mmCIF file with all atom_site columns, C-alpha atoms in Angstrom:
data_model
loop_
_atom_site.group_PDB
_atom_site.id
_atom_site.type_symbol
_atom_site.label_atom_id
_atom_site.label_alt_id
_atom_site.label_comp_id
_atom_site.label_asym_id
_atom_site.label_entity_id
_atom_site.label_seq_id
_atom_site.pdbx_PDB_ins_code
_atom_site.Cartn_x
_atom_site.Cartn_y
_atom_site.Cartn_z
_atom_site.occupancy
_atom_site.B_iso_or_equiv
_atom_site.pdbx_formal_charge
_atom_site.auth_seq_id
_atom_site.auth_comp_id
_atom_site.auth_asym_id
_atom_site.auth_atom_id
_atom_site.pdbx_PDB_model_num
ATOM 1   C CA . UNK H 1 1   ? 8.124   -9.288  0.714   1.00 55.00 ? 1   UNK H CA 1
ATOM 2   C CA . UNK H 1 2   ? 6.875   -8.871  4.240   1.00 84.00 ? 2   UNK H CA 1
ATOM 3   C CA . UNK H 1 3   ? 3.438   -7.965  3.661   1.00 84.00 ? 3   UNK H CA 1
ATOM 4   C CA . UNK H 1 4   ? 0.843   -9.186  2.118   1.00 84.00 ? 4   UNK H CA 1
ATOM 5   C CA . UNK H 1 5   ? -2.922  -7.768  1.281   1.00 83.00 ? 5   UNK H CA 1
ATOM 6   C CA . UNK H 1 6   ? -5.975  -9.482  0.623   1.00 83.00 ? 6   UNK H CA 1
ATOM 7   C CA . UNK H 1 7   ? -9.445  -9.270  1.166   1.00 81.00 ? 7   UNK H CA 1
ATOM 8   C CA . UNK H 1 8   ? -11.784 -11.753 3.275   1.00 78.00 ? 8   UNK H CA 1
ATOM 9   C CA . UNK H 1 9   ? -13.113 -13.776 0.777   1.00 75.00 ? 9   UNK H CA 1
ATOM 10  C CA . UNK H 1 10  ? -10.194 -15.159 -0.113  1.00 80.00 ? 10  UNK H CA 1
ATOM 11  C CA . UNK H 1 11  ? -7.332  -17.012 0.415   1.00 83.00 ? 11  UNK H CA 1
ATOM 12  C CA . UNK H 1 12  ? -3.618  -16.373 -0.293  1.00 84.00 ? 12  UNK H CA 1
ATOM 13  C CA . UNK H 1 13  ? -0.230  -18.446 -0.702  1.00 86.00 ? 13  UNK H CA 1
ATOM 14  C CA . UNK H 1 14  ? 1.973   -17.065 1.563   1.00 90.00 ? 14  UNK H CA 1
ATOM 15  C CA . UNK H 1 15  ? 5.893   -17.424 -0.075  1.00 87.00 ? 15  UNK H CA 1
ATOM 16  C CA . UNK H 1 16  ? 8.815   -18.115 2.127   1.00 91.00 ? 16  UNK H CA 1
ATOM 17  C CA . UNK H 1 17  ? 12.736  -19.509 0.821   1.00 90.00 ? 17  UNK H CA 1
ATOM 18  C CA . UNK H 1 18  ? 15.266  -21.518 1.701   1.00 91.00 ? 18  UNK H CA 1
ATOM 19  C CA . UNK H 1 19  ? 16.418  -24.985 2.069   1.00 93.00 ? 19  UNK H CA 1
ATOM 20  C CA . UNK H 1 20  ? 15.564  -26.944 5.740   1.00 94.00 ? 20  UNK H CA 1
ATOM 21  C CA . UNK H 1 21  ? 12.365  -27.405 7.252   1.00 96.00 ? 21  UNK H CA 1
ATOM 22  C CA . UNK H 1 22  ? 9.518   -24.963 7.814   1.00 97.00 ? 22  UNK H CA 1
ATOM 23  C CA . UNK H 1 23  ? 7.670   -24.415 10.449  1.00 96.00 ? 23  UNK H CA 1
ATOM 24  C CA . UNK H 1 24  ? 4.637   -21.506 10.163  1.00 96.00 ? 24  UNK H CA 1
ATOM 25  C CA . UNK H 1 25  ? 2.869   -20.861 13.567  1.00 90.00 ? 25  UNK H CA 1
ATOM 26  C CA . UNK H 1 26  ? 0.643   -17.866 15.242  1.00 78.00 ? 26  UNK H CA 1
ATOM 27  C CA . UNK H 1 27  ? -2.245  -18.117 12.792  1.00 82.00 ? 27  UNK H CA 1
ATOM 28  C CA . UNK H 1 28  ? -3.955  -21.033 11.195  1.00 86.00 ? 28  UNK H CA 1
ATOM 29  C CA . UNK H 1 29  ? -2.396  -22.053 7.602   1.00 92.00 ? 29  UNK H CA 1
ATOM 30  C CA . UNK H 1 30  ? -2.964  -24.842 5.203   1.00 93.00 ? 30  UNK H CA 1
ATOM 31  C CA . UNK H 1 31  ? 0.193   -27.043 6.086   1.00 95.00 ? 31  UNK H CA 1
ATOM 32  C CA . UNK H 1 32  ? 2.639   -25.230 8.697   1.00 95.00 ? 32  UNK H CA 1
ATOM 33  C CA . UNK H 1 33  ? 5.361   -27.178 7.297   1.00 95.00 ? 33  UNK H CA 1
ATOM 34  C CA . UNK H 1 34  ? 5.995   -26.362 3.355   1.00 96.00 ? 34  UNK H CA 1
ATOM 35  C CA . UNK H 1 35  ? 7.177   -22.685 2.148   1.00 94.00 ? 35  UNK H CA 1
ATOM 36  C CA . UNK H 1 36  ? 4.115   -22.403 0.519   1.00 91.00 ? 36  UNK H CA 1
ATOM 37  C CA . UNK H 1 37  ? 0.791   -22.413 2.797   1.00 93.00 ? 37  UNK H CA 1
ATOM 38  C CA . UNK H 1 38  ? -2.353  -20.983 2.021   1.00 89.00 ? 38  UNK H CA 1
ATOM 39  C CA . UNK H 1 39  ? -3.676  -18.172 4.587   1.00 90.00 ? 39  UNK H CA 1
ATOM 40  C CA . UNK H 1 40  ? -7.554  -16.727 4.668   1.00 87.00 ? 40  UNK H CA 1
ATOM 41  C CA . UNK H 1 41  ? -7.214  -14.519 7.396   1.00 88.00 ? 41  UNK H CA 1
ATOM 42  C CA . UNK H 1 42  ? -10.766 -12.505 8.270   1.00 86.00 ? 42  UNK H CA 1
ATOM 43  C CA . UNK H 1 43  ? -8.577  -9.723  9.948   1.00 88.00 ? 43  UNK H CA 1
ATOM 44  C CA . UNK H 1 44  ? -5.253  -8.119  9.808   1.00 90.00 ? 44  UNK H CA 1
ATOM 45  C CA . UNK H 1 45  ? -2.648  -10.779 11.459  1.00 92.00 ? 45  UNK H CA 1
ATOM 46  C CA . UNK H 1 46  ? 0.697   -11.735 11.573  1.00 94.00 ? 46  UNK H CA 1
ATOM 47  C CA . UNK H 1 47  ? 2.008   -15.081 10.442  1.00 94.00 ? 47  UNK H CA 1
ATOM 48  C CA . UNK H 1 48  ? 5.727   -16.310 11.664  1.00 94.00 ? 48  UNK H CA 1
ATOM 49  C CA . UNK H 1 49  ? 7.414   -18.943 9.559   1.00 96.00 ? 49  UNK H CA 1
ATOM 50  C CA . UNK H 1 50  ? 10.596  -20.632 11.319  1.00 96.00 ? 50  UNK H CA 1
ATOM 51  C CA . UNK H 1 51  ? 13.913  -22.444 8.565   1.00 96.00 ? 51  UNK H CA 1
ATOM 52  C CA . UNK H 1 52  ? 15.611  -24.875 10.499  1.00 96.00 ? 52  UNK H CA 1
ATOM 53  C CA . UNK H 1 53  ? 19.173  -25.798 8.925   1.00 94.00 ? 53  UNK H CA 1
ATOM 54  C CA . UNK H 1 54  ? 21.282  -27.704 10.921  1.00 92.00 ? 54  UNK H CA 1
ATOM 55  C CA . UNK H 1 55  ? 21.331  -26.495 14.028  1.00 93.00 ? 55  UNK H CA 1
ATOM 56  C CA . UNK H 1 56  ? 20.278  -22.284 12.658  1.00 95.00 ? 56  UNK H CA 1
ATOM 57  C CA . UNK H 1 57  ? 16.700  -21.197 13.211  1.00 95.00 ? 57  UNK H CA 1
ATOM 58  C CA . UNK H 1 58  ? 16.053  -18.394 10.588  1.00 95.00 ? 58  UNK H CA 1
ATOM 59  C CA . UNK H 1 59  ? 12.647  -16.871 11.842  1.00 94.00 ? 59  UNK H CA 1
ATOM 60  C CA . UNK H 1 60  ? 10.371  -13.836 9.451   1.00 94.00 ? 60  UNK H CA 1
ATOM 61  C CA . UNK H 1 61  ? 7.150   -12.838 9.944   1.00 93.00 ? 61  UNK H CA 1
ATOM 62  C CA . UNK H 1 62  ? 4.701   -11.515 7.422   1.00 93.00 ? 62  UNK H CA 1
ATOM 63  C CA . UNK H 1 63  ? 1.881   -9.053  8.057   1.00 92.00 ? 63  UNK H CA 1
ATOM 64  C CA . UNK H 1 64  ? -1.412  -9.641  5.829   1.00 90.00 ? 64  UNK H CA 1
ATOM 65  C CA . UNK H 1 65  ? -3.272  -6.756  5.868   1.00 88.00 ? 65  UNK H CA 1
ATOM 66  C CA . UNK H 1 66  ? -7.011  -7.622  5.123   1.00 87.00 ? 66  UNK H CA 1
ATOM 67  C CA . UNK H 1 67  ? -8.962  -4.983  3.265   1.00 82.00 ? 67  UNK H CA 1
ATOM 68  C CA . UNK H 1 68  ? -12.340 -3.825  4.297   1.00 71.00 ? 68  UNK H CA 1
ATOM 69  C CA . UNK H 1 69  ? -13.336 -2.334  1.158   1.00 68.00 ? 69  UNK H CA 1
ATOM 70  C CA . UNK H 1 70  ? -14.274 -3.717  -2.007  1.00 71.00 ? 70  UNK H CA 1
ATOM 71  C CA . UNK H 1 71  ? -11.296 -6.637  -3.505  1.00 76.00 ? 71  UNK H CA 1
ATOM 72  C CA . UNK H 1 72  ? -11.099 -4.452  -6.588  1.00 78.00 ? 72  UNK H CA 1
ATOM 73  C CA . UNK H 1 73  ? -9.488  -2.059  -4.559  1.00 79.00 ? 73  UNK H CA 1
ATOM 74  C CA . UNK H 1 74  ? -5.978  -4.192  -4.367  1.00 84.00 ? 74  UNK H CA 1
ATOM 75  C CA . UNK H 1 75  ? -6.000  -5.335  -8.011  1.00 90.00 ? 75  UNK H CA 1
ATOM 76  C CA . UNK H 1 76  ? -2.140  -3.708  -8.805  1.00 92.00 ? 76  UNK H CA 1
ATOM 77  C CA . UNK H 1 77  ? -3.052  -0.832  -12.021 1.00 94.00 ? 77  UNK H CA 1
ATOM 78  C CA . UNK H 1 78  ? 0.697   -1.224  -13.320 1.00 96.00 ? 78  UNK H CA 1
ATOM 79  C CA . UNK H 1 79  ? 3.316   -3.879  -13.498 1.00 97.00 ? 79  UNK H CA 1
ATOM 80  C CA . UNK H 1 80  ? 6.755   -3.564  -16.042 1.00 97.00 ? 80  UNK H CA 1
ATOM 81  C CA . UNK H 1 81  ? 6.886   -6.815  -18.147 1.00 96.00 ? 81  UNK H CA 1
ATOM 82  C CA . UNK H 1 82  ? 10.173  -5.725  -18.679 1.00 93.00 ? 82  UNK H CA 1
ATOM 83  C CA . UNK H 1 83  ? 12.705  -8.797  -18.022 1.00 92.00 ? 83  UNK H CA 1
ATOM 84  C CA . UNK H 1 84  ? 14.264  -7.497  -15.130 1.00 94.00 ? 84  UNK H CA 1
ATOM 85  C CA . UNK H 1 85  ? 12.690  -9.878  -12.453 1.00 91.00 ? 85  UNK H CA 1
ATOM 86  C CA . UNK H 1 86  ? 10.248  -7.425  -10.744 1.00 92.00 ? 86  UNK H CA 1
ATOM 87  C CA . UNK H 1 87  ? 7.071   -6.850  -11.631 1.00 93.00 ? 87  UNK H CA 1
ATOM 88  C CA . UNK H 1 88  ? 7.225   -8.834  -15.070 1.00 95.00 ? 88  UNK H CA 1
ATOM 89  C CA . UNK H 1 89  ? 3.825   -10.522 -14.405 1.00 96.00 ? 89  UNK H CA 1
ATOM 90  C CA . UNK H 1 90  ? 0.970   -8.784  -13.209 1.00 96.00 ? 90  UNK H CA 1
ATOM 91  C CA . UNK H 1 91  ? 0.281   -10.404 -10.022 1.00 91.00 ? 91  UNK H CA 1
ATOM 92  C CA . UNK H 1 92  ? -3.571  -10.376 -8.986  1.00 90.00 ? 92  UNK H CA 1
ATOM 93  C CA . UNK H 1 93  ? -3.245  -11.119 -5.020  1.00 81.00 ? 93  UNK H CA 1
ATOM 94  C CA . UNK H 1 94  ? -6.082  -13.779 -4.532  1.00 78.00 ? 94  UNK H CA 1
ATOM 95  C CA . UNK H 1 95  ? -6.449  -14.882 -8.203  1.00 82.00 ? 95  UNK H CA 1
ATOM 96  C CA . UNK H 1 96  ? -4.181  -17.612 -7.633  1.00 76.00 ? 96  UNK H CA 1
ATOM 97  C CA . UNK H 1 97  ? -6.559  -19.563 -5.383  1.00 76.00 ? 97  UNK H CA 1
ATOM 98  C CA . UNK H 1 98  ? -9.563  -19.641 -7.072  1.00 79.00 ? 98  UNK H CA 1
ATOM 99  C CA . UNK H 1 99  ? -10.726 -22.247 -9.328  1.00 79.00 ? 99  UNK H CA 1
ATOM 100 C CA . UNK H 1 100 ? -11.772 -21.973 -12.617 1.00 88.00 ? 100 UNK H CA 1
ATOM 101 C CA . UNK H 1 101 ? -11.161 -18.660 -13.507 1.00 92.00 ? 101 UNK H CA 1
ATOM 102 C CA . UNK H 1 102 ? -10.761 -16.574 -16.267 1.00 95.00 ? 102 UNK H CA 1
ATOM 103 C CA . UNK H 1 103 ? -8.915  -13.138 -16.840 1.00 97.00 ? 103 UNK H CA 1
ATOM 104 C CA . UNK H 1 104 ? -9.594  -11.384 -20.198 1.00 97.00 ? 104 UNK H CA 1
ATOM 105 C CA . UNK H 1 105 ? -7.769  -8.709  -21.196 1.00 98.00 ? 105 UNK H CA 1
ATOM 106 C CA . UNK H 1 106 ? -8.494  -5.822  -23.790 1.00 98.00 ? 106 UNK H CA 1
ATOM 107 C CA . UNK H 1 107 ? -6.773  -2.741  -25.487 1.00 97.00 ? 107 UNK H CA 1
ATOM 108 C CA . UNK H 1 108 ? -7.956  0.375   -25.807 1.00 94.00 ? 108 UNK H CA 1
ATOM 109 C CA . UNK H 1 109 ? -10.512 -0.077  -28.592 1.00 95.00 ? 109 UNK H CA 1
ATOM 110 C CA . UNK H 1 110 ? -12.128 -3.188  -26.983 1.00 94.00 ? 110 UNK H CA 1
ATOM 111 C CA . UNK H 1 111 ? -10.186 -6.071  -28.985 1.00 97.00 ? 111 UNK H CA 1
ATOM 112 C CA . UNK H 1 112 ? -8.932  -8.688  -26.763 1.00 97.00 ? 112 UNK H CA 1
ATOM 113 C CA . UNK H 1 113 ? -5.355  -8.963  -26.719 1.00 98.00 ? 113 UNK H CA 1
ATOM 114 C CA . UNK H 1 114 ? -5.202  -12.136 -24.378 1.00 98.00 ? 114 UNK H CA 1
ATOM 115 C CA . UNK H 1 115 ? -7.554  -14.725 -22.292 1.00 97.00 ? 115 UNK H CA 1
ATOM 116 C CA . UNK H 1 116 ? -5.654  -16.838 -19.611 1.00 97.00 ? 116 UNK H CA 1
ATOM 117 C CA . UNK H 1 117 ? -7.535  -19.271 -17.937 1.00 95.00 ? 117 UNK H CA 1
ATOM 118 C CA . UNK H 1 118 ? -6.771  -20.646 -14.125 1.00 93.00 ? 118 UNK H CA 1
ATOM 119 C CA . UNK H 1 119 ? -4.879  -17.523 -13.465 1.00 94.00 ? 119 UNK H CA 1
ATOM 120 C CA . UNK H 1 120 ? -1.871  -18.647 -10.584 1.00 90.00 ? 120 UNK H CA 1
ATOM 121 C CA . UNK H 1 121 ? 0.067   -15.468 -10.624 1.00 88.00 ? 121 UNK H CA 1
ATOM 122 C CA . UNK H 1 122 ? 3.076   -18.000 -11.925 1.00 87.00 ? 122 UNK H CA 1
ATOM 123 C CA . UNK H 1 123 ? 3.580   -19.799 -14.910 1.00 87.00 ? 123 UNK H CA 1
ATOM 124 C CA . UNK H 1 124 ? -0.270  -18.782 -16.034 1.00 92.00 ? 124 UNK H CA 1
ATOM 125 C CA . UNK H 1 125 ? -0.591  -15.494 -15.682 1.00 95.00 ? 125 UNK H CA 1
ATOM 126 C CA . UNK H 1 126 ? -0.339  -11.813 -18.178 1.00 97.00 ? 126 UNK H CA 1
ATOM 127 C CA . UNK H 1 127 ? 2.944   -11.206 -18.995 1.00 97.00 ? 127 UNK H CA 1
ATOM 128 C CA . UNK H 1 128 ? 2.158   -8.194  -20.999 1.00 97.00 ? 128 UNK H CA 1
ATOM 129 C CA . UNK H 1 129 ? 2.052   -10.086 -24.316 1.00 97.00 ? 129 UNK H CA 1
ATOM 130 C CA . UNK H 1 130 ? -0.558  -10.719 -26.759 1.00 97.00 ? 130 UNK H CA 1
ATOM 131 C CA . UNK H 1 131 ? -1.941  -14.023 -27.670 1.00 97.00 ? 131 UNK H CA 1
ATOM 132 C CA . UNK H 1 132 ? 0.889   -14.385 -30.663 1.00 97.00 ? 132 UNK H CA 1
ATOM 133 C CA . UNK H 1 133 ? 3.377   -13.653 -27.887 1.00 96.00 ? 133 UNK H CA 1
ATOM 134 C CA . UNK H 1 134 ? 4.225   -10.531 -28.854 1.00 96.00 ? 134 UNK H CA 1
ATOM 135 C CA . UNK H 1 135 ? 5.021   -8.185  -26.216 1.00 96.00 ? 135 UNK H CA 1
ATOM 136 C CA . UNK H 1 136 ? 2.508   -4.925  -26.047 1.00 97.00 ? 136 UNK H CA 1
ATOM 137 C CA . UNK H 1 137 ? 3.676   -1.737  -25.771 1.00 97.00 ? 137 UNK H CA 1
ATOM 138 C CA . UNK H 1 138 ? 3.806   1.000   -22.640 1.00 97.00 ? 138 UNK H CA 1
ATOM 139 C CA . UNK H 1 139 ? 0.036   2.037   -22.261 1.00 97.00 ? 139 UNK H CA 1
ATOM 140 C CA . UNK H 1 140 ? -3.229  1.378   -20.463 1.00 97.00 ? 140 UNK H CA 1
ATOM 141 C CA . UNK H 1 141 ? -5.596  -2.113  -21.233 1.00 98.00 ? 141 UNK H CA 1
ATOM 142 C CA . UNK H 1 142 ? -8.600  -3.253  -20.021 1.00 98.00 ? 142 UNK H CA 1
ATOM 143 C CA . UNK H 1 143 ? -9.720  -6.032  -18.166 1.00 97.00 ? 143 UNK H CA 1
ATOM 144 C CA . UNK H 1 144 ? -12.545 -8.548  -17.285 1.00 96.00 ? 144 UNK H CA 1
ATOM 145 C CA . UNK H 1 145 ? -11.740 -11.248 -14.430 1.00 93.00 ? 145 UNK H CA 1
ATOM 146 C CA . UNK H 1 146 ? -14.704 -13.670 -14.016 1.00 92.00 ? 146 UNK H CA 1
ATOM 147 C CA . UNK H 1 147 ? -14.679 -16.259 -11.120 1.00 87.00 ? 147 UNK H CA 1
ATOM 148 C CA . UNK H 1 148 ? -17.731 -18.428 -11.511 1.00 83.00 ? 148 UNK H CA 1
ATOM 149 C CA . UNK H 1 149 ? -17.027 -20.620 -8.235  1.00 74.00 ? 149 UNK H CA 1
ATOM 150 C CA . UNK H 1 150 ? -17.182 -17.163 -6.108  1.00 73.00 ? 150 UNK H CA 1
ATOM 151 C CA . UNK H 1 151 ? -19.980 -16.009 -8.690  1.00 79.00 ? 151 UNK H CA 1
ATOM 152 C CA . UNK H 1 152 ? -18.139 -12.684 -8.639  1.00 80.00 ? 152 UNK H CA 1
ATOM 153 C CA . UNK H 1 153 ? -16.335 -10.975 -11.672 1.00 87.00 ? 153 UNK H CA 1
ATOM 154 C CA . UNK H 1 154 ? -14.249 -7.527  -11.696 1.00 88.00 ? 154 UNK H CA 1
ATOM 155 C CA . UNK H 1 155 ? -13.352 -5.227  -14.291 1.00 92.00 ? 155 UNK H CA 1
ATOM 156 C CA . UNK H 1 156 ? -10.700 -2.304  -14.392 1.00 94.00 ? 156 UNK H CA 1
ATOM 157 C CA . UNK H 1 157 ? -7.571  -0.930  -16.140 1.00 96.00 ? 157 UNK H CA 1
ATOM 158 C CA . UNK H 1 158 ? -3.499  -1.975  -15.668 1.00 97.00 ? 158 UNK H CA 1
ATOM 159 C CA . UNK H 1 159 ? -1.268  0.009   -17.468 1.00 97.00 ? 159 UNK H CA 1
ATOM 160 C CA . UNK H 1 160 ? 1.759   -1.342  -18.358 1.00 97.00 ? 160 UNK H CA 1
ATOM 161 C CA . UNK H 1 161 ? 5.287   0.678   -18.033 1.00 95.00 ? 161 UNK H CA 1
ATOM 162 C CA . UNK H 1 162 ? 8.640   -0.112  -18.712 1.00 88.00 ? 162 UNK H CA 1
#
């Protein structure tokens, strides 16, 4: 995916592939040589990551667009926790860099159906299953995300679809 959207108050890890050495350039990042940096960009820019394998240069640029409304605002409402590969987690753009936090999640008569703690957007994060495992069906939940470190906390829907 070539683009990317946060908002200023927090940082994101940008994901490039391949096997060689990286190289990231044109805007500060946390380590210019791993696939994996961390960006906090205050304003829209443009980051260029270079593979080297062998003697090929593979070069891609990514454009992280920087909200200036509230973060809510690119919290994804849907994801498909359907198996396919795409869109099976729901993926919470900045969540992954904060410490500490906590993402509750509740159907729609206010019983919570799951609680992960130190969301990543990877191996710790809603798959659309239940605390027993169980996957939940099509429909629209609830959530709470609390951040203490950034003493800020959001609340909002997701629906899931399949």
């Amino acid at each position: 995916n070539n683009q990317r959207t946060t908002c200023p108050e927090f940082a994101i890890q940008m994901q490039a592939s391949g096997t060689g050495n990286f190289l990231w350039y044109g805007a500060p990042v946390s380590d210019s040589t791993v696939a994996e940096p961390y960006v906090n960009p205050q304003v829209t820019t443009i980051y260029y990551v270079n593979l080297t394998t062998g003697t090929c240069v593979f070069t891609d640029s990514v454009l992280v667009t920087v909200t200036v409304g509230d973060c809510e605002d690119i919290i994804p409402n849907a994801f498909s926790p359907n198996g396919d590969g795409v869109n099976d987690i729901w993926e919470i753009p900045f969540l992954g860099t904060v410490p500490n936090n906590r993402v509750r999640i509740f159907n729609r008569w206010g019983d919570e159906i799951q609680v992960i703690d130190h969301y990543d957007n990877n191996e710790n994060a809603w798959n659309g299953t239940n605390k027993s495992g169980t996957l939940m069906p099509p429909g629209t939940y609830f959530y709470t995300i609390v951040m203490p470190a950034r003493e800020l906390s959001f609340s909002g829907w997701v629906h899931i679809t399949y």
